[in-house]
Short mmCIF file of C-alpha atoms in Angstrom, two decimals:
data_model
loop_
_atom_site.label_atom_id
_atom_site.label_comp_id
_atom_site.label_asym_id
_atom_site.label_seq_id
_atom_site.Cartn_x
_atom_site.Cartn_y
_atom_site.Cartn_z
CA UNK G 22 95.92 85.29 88.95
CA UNK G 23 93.55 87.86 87.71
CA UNK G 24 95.80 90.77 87.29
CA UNK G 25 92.59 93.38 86.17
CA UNK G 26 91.78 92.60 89.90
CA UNK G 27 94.76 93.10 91.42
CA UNK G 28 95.58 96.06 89.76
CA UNK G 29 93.36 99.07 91.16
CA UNK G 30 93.92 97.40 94.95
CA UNK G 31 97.42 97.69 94.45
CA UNK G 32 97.84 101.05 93.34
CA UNK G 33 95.62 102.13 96.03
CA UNK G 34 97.55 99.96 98.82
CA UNK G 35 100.73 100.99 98.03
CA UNK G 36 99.48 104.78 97.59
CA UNK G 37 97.94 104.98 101.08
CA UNK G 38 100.49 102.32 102.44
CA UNK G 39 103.34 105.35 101.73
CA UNK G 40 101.20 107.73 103.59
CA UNK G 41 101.17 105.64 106.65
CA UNK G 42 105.36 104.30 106.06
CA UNK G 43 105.83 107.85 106.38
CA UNK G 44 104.33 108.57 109.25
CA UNK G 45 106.01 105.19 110.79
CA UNK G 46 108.92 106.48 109.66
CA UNK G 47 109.07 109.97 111.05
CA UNK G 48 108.09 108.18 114.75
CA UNK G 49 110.28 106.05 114.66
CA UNK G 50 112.88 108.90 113.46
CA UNK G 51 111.40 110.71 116.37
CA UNK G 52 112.14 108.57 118.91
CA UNK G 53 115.72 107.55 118.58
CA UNK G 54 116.55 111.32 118.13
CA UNK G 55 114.65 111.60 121.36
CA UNK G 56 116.96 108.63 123.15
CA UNK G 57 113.34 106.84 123.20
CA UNK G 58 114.17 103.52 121.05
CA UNK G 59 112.77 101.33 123.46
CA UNK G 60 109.17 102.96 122.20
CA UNK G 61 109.60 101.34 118.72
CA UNK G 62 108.11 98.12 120.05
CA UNK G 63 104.83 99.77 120.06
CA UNK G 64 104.56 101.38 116.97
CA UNK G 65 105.27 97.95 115.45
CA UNK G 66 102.60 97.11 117.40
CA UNK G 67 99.94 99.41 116.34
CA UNK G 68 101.11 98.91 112.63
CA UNK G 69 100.11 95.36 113.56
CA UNK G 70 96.87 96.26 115.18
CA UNK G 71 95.71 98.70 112.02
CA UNK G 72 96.51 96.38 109.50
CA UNK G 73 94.30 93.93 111.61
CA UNK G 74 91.40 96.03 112.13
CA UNK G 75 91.37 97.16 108.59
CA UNK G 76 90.79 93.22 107.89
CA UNK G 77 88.56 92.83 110.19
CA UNK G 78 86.35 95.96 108.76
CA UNK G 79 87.02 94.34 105.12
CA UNK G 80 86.01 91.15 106.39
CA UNK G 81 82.45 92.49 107.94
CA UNK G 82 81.39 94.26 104.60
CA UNK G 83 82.40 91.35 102.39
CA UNK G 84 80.71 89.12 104.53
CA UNK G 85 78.02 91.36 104.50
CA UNK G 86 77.44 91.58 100.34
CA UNK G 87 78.03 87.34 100.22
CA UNK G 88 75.12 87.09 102.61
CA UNK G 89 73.12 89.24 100.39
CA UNK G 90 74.12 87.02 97.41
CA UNK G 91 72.90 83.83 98.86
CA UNK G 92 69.91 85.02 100.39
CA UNK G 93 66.24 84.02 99.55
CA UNK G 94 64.68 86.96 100.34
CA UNK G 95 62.73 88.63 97.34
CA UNK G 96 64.47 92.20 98.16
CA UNK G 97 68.30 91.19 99.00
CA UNK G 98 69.20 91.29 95.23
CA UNK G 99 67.86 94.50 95.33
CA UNK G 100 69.91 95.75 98.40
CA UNK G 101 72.83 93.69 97.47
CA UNK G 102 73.11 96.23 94.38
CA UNK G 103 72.00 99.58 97.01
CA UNK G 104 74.87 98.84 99.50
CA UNK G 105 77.24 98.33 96.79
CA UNK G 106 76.76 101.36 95.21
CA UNK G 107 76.54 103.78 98.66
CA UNK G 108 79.70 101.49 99.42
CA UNK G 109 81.02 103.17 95.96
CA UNK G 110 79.97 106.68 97.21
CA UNK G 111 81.75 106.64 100.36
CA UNK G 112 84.95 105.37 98.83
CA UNK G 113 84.72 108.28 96.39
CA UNK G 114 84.21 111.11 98.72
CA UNK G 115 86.73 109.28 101.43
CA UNK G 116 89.53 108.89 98.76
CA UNK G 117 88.50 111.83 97.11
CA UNK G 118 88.97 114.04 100.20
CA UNK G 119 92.30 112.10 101.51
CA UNK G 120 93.68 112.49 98.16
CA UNK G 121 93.45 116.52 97.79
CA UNK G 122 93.94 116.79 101.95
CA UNK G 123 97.54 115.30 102.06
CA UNK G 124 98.21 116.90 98.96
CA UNK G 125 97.75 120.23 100.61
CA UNK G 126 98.98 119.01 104.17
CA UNK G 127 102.21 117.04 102.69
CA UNK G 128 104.33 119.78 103.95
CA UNK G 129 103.12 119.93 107.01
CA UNK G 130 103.23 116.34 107.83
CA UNK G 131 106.85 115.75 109.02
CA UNK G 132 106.07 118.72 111.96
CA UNK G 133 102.68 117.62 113.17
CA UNK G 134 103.32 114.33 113.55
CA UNK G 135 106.84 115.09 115.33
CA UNK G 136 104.66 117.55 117.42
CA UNK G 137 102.20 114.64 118.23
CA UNK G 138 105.02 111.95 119.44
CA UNK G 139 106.40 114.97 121.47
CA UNK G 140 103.45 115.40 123.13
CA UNK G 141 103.08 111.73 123.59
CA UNK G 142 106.90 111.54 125.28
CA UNK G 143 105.91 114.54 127.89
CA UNK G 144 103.36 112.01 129.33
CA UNK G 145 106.10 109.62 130.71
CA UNK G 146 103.53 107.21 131.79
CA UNK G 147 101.26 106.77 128.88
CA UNK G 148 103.90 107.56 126.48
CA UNK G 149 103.65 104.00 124.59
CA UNK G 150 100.11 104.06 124.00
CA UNK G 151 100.32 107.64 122.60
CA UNK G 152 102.65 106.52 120.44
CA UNK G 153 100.60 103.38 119.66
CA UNK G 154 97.50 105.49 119.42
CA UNK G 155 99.02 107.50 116.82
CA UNK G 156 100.14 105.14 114.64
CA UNK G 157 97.11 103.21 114.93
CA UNK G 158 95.12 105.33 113.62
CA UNK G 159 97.60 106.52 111.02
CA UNK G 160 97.36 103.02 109.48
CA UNK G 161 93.80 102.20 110.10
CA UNK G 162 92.81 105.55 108.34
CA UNK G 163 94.54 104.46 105.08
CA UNK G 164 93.60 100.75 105.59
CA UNK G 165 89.90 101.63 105.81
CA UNK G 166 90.07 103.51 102.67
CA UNK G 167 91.36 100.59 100.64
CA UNK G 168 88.96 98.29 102.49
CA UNK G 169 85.76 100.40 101.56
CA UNK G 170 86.84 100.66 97.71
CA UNK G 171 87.90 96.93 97.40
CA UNK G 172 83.95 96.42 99.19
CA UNK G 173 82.50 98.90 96.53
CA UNK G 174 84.12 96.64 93.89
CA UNK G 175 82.56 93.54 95.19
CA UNK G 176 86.18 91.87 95.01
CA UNK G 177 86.39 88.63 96.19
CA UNK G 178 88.77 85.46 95.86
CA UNK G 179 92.80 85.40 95.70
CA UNK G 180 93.87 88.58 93.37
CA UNK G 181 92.57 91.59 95.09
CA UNK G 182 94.19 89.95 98.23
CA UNK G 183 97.80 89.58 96.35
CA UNK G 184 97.32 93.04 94.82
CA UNK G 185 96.88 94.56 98.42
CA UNK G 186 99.75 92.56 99.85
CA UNK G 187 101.97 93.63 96.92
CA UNK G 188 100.73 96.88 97.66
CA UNK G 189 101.62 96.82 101.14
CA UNK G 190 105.01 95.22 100.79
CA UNK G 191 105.94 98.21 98.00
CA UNK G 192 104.45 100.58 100.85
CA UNK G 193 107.22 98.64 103.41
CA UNK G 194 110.19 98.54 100.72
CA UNK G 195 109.61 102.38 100.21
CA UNK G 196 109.47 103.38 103.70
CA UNK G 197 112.88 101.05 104.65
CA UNK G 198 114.29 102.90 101.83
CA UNK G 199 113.99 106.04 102.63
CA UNK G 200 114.25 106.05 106.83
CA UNK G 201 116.74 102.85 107.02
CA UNK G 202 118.84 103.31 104.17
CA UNK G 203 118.85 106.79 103.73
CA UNK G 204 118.15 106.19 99.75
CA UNK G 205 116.81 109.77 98.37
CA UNK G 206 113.49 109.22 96.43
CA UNK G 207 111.50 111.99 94.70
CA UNK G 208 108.22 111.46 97.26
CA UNK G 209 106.67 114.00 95.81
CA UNK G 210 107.06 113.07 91.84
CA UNK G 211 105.81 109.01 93.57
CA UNK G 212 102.30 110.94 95.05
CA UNK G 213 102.06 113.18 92.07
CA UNK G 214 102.07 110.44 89.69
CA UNK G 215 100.04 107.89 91.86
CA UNK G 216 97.65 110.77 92.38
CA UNK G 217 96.51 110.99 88.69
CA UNK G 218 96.00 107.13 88.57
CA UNK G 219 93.70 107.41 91.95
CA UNK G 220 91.71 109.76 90.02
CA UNK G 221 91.02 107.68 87.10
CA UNK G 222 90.65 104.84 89.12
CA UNK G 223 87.74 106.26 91.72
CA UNK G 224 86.66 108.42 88.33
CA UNK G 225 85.69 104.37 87.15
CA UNK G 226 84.33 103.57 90.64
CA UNK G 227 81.91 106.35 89.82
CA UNK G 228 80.56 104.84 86.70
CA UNK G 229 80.72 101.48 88.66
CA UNK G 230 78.78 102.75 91.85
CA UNK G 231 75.97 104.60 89.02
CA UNK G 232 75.66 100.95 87.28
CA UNK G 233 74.42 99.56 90.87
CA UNK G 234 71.81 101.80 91.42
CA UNK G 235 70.55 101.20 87.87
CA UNK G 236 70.72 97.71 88.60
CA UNK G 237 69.01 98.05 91.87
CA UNK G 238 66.49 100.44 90.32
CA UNK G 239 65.67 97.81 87.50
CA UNK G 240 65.36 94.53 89.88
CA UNK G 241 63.37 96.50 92.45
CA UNK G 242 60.97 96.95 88.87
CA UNK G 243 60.66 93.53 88.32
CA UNK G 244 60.28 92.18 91.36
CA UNK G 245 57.11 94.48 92.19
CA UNK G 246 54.93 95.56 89.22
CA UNK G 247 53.78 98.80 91.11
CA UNK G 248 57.85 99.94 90.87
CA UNK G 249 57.54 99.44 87.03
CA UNK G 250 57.61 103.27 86.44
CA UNK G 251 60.56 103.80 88.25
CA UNK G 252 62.71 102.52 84.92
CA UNK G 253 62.32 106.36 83.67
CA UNK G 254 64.16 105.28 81.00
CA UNK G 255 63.65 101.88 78.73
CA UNK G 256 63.75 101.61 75.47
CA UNK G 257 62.24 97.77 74.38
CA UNK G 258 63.53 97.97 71.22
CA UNK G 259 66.72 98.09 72.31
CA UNK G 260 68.89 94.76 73.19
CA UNK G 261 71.00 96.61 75.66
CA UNK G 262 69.40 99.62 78.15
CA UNK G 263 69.61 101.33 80.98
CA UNK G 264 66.60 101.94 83.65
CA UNK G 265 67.49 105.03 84.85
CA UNK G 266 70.98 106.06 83.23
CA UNK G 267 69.58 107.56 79.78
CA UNK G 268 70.56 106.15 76.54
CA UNK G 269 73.87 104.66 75.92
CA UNK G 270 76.15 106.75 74.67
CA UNK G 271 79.41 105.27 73.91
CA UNK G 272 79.96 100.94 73.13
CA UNK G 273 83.48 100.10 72.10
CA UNK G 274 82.44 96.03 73.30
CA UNK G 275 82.85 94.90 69.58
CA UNK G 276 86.10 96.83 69.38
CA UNK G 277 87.95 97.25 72.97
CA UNK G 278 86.02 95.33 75.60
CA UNK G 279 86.95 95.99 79.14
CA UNK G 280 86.91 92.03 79.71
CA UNK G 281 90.20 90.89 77.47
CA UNK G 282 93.36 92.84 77.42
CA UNK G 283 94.46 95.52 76.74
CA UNK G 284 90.72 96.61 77.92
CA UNK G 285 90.99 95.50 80.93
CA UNK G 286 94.07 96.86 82.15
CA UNK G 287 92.25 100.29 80.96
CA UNK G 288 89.50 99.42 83.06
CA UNK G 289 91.68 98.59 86.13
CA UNK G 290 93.97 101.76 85.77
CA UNK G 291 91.70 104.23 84.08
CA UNK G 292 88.01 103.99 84.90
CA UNK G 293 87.53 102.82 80.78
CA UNK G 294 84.04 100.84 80.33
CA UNK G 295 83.57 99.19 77.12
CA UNK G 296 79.62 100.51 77.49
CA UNK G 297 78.98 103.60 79.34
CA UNK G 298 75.01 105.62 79.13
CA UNK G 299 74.93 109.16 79.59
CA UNK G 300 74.37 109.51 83.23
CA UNK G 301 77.41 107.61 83.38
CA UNK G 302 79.27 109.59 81.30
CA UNK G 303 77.96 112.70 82.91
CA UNK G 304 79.18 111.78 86.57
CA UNK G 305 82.66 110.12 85.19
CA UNK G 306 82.83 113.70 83.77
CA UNK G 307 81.62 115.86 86.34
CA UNK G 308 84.25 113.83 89.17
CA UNK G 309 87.63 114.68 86.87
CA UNK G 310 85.95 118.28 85.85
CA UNK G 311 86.10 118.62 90.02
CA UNK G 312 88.01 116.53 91.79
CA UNK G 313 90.78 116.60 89.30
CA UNK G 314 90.81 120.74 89.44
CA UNK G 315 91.10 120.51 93.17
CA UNK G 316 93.73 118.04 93.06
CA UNK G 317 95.98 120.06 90.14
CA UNK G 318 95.53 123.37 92.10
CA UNK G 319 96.52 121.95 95.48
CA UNK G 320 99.92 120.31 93.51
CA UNK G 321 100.58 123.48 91.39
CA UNK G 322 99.63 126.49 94.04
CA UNK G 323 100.17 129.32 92.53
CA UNK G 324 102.71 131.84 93.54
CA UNK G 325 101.63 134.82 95.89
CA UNK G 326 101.19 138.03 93.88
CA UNK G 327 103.52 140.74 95.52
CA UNK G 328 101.60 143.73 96.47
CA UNK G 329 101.33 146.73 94.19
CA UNK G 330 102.35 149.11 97.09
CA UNK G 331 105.96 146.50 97.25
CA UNK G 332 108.66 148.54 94.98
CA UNK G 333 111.30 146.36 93.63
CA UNK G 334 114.78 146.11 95.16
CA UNK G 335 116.86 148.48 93.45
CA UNK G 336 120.11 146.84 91.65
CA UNK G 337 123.04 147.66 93.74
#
């Protein structure tokens, strides 16, 4: 088992897998305060049904990319390497926005989603598939994020699979601990922590997502002659170059490469690339300059300023 592979889809299963435990959790907390147990049978289901739809999406795009891969067509290497890397920016900007979102909505989650099962119970007839509709899209939402970055990644075979399923079975053991067995665990200390590692980890799906365009840009070059000026950048004396990322500005291969340990459990965890050119650098840079502000001021906000008209209490 390749555990480099496993890694990154494991920390982002089990992140988003809490997300949607907790919302399991507070429905099906919901519904036996409400003397509505006999619901619970479809918010298994529609667990069930996310989980399978989130496959099914995964399935598609992988499918998708191995077609690519094997065709014959002159151009398919070329959008092989596009769709990968537009499949890297969506996964940024979807994680990227879920991450900061439930960081700011976190302490609202517990009353909309009680608010949304309530509503759900006043419709006596169609109070199942509320329920089921609710939960449904609770897990597909954080199933479909994991599915588009595993896609962007290009990960195939046996380890990202075991890295989601561990993911998902942490995601299950957390939830049963905290809504069966009552066992208190700091949630917010588990999201604040898992929160910096998503950052480093989409931070290295940027570089990852720039490196397909420059491939993309630098097949399409040699596959058509009258492309050849679209490698802005090429430097022939130079055994290793970039078409259109600049020159390379950091190579720690001879020293740390991201392919042997401990390199590549940096790569997996941190975004680290044994080789990275300045665009590269620039964008890895730019995402944590950012994203990672946005995410520290939505965990830290600060306190409200009292007004200067407010006199103090006077001591008693």
């Amino acid at each position: 088992m390749n555990f480099s592979e496993a890694l990154p889809t494991f920390v982002i299963t089990l992140r988003e897998g809490v997300e949607a435990a907790l919302v399991v959790g507070i429905v099906l907390a919901c519904l036996k305060k409400a003397q509505q147990s006999h619901l619970n049978s479809w918010v298994y289901a529609g667990v069930a049904a996310g989980i399978a739809a989130s496959g099914f999406v995964g399935v598609l795009f992988n499918g998708l990319l191995a077609a690519l891969s094997t065709s014959n067509q002159p151009y398919a290497p070329v959008f092989k390497q596009l769709l990968e890397g537009v499949l890297g920016l969506v996964a940024i900007a979807m994680l990227s926005w879920m991450l900061i979102w439930m960081t700011q909505q976190a302490r609202f989650l517990k009353a909309e989603v009680e608010g949304a099962v309530t509503a759900a119970l006043t419709k006596n007839t169609n109070a199942g598939w509320g329920v089921f509709g609710l939960i449904f899209i609770a897990v597909l939402r954080e199933g479909f994020e994991t599915v588009i970055f595993v896609s962007a990644q290009f990960q195939q075979g046996l380890s990202p699979a075991l890295g989601a399923l561990g993911g998902l079975t942490g995601a299950a053991i957390i939830g049963a601990l905290l809504f069966k067995w009552g066992v208190k665990i700091d949630i917010r200390l588990f999201f604040k922590f898992m929160g910096i590692l998503l950052l480093l980890i989409v931070a290295g799906l940027a570089v990852s997502a720039l490196k397909h365009f420059d491939a993309a840009a630098a097949i399409l070059s040699q596959i058509d002659s009258k492309y050849a000026g679209i490698c802005v950048f090429y430097d022939r004396t130079a055994q290793l170059h970039s078409c259109i990322l600049g020159p390379m500005v950091w190579n720690a291969a001879g020293v740390l490469p991201d392919r042997e340990f401990p390199g590549v459990i940096l790569k997996a965890l941190l975004g680290y690339r044994d080789r990275i050119y300045l665009l590269q650098a620039v964008g890895y840079t730019i995402f944590l300059l950012t994203v990672g502000n946005l995410y520290f001021q939505k965990l830290n906000p600060q306190a409200t300023v009292p007004s200067p008209n407010t006199q103090p209490a006077r001591p008693q």
